[in-house]
PDB file of C-alpha atoms in Angstrom:
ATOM      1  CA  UNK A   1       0.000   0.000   0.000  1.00  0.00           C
ATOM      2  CA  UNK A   2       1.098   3.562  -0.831  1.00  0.00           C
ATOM      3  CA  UNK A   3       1.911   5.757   2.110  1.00  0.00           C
ATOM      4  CA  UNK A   4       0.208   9.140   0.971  1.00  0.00           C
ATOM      5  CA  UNK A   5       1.807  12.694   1.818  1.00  0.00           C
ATOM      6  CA  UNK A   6      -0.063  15.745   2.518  1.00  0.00           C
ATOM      7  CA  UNK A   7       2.588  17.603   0.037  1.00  0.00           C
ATOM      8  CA  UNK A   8       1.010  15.557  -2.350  1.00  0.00           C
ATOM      9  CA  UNK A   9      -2.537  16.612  -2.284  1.00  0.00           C
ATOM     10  CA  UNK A  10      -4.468  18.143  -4.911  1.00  0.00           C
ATOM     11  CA  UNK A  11      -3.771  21.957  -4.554  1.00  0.00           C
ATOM     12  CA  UNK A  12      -7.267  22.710  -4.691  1.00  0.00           C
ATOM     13  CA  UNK A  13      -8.354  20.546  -1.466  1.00  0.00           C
ATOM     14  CA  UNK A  14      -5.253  21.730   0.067  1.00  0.00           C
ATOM     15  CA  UNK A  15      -6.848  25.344  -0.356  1.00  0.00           C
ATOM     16  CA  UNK A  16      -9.997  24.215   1.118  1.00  0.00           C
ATOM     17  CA  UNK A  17      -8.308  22.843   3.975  1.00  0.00           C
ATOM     18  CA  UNK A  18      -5.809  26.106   4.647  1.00  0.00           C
ATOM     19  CA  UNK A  19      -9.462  28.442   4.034  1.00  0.00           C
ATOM     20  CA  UNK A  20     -10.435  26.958   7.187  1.00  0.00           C
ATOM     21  CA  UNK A  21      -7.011  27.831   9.544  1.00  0.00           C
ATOM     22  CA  UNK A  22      -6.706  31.726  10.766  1.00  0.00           C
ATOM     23  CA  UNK A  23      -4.717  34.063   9.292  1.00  0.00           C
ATOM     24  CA  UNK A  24      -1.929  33.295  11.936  1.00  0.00           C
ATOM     25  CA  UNK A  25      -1.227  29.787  10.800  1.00  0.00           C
ATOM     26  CA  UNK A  26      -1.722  31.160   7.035  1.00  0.00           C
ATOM     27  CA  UNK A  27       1.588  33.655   7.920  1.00  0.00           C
ATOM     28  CA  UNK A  28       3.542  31.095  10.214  1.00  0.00           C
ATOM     29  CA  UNK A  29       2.904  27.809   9.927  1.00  0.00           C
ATOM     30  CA  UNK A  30       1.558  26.336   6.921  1.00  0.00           C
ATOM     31  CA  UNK A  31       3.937  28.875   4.491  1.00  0.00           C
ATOM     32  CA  UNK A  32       6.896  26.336   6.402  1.00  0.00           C
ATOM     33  CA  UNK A  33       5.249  22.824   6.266  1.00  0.00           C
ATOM     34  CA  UNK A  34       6.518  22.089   2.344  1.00  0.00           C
ATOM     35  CA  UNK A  35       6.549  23.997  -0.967  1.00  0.00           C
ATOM     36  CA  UNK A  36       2.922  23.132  -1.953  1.00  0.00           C
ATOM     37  CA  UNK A  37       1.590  24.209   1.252  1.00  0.00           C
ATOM     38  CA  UNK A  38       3.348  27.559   1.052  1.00  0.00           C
ATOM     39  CA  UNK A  39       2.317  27.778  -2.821  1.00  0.00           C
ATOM     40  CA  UNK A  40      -1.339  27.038  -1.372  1.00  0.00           C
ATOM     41  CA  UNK A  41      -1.484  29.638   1.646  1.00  0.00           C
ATOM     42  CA  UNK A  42      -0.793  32.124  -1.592  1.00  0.00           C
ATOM     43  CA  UNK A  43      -4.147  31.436  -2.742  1.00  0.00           C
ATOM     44  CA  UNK A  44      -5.996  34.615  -2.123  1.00  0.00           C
ATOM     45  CA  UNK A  45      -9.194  32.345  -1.201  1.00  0.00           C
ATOM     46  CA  UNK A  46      -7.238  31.761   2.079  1.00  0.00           C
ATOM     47  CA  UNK A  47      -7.756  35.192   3.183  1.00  0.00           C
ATOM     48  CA  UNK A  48     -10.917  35.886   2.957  1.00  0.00           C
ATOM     49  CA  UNK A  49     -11.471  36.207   7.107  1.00  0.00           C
ATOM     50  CA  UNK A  50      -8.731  38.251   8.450  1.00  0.00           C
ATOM     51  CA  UNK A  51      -9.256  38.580  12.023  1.00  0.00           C
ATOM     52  CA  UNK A  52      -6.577  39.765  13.965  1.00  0.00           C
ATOM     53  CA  UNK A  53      -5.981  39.235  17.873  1.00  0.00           C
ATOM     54  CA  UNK A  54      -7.014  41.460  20.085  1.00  0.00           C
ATOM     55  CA  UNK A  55      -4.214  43.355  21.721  1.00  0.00           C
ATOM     56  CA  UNK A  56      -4.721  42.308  25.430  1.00  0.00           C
ATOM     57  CA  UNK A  57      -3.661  38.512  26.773  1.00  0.00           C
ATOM     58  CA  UNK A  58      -6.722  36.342  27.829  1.00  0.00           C
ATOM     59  CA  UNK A  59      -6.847  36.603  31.707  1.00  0.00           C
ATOM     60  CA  UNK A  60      -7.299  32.583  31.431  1.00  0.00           C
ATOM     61  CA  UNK A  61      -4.612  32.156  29.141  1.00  0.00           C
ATOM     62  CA  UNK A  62      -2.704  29.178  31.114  1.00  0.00           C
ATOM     63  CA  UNK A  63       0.449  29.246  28.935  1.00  0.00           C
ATOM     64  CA  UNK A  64       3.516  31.137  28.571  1.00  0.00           C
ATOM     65  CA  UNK A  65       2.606  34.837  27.954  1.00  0.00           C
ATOM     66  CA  UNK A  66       4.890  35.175  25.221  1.00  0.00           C
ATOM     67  CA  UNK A  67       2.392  32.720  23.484  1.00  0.00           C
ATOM     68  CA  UNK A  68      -0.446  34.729  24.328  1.00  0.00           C
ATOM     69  CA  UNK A  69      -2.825  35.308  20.787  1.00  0.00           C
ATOM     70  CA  UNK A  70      -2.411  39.394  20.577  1.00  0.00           C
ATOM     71  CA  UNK A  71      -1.639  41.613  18.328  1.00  0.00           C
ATOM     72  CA  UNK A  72       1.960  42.447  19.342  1.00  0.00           C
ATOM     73  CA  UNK A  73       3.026  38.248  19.568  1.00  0.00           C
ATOM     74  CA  UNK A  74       1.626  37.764  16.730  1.00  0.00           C
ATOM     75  CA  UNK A  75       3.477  41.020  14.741  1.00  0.00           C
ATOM     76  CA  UNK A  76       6.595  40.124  17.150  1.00  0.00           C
ATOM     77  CA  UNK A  77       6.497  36.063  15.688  1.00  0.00           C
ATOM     78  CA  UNK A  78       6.212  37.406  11.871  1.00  0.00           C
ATOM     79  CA  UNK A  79       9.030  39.462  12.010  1.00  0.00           C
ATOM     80  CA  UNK A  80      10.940  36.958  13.752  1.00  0.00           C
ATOM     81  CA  UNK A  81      10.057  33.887  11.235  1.00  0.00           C
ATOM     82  CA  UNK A  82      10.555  36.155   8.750  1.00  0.00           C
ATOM     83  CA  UNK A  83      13.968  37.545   9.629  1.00  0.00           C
ATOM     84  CA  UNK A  84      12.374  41.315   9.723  1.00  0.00           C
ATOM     85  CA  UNK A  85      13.961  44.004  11.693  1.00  0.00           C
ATOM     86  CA  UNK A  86      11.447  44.098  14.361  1.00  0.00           C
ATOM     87  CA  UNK A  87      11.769  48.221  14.803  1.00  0.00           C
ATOM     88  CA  UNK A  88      11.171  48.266  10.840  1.00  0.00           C
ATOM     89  CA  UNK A  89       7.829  46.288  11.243  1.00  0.00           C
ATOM     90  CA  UNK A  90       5.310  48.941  11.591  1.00  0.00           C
ATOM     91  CA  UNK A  91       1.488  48.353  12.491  1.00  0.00           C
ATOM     92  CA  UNK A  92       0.479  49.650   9.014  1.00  0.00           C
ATOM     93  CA  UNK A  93       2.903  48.112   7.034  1.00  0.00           C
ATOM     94  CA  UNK A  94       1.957  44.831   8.279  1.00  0.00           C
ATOM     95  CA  UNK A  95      -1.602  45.547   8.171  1.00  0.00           C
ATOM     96  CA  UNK A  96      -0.999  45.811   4.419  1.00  0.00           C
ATOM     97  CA  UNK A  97       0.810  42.945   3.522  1.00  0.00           C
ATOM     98  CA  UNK A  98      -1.915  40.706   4.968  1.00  0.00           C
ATOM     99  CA  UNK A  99      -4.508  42.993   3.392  1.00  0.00           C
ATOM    100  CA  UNK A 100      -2.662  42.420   0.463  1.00  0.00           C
ATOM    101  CA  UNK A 101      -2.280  38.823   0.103  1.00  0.00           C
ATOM    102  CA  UNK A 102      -6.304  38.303   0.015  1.00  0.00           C
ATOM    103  CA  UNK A 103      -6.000  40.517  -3.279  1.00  0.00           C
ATOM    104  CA  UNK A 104      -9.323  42.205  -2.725  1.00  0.00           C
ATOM    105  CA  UNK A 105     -11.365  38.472  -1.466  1.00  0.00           C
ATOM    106  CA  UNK A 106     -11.408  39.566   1.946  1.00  0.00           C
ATOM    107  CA  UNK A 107     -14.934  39.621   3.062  1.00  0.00           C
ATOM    108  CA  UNK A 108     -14.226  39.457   6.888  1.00  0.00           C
ATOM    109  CA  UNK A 109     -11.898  42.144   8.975  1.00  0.00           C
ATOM    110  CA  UNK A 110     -11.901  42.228  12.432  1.00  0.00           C
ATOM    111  CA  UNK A 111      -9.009  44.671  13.473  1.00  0.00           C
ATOM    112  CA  UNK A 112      -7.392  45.227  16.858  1.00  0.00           C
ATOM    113  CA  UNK A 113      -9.496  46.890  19.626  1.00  0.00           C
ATOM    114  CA  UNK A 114      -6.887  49.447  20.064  1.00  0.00           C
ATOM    115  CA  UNK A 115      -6.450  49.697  16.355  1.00  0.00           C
ATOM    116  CA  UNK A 116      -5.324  53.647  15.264  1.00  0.00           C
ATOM    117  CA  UNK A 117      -7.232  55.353  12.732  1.00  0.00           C
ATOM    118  CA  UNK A 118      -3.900  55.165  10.547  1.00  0.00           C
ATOM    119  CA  UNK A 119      -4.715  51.650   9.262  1.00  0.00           C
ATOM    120  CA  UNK A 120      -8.042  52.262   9.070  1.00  0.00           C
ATOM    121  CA  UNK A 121      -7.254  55.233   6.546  1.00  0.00           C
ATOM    122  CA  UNK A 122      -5.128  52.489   4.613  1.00  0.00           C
ATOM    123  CA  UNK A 123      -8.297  50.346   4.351  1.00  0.00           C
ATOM    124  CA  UNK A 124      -9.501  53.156   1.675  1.00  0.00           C
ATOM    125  CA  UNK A 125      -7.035  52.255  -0.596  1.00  0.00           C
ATOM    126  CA  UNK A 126      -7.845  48.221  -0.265  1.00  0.00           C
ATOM    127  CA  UNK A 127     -10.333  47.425  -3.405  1.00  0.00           C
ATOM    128  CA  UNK A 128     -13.346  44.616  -1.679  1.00  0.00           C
ATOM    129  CA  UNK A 129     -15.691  43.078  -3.547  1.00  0.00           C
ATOM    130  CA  UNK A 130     -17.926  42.127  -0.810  1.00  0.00           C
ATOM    131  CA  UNK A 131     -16.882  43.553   2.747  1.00  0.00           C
ATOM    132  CA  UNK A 132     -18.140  43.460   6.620  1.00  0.00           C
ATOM    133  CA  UNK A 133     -15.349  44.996   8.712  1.00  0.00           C
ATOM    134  CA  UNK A 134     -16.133  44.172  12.879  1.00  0.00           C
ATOM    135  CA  UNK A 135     -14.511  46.514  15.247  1.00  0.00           C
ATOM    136  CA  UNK A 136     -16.150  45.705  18.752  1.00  0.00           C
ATOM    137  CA  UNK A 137     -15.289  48.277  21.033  1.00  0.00           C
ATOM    138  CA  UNK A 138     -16.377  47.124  24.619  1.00  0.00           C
TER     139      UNK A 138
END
């Protein structure tokens, strides 16, 4: 019997499959798993929901802090997979690049709570088809 690999899945299921992980796996886990996964986490259809952590650590979160799913760990672990000067990763310019890679699919944004109106001015510039953008200030 034939051992099957995931690197050798059709690229379209392999699509399906990354539509359903969040945009943090997109940027910094699947992109490393093999050359058709990071081919696949291209696919604009991957980025349709891009909902990024909130800036504050869960209260309950029981693991290290540095793990903690905010805004900052999750800028702070792109830059560092990605061998990017951390003081020349700014807010917006990340912002844009994930903006970006949905090439104008994006039908979901959920932004920071303490997001600045700076990258909400750079949302102007981003071209949606079909848009809802959730910003729940509580």
């Amino acid at each position: 019997m034939d051992e099957q690999r995931w690197e050798d899945l059709e690229m379209d299921c392999l699509v399906k499959v990354l539509e359903k992980v969040g945009m943090e796996s997109l940027l910094l886990d699947a992109p490393f798993v093999c050359k058709s996964w990071y081919k696949a986490a291209l696919n604009p259809s991957c980025w349709q929901s891009l909902i990024f952590p909130d800036n504050e650590c869960m209260e309950v979160w029981p693991w290290d802090v540095s793990e903690c799913p905010n805004f900052q760990n999750l800028m702070d672990r792109f830059a560092s997979e990605y061998q990017i000067d951390g003081d020349r990763c700014s807010v917006s310019a990340f912002l844009k690049f994930v903006i970006n890679r949905s090439s104008g699919n994006a039908i979901v944004l959920k932004l920071p709570k303490r997001c600045t109106v700076e990258p909400l001015n750079l949302l102007q510039m981003c071209k949606f088809s079909h848009f809802h953008l959730f910003n729940k200030t509580s």
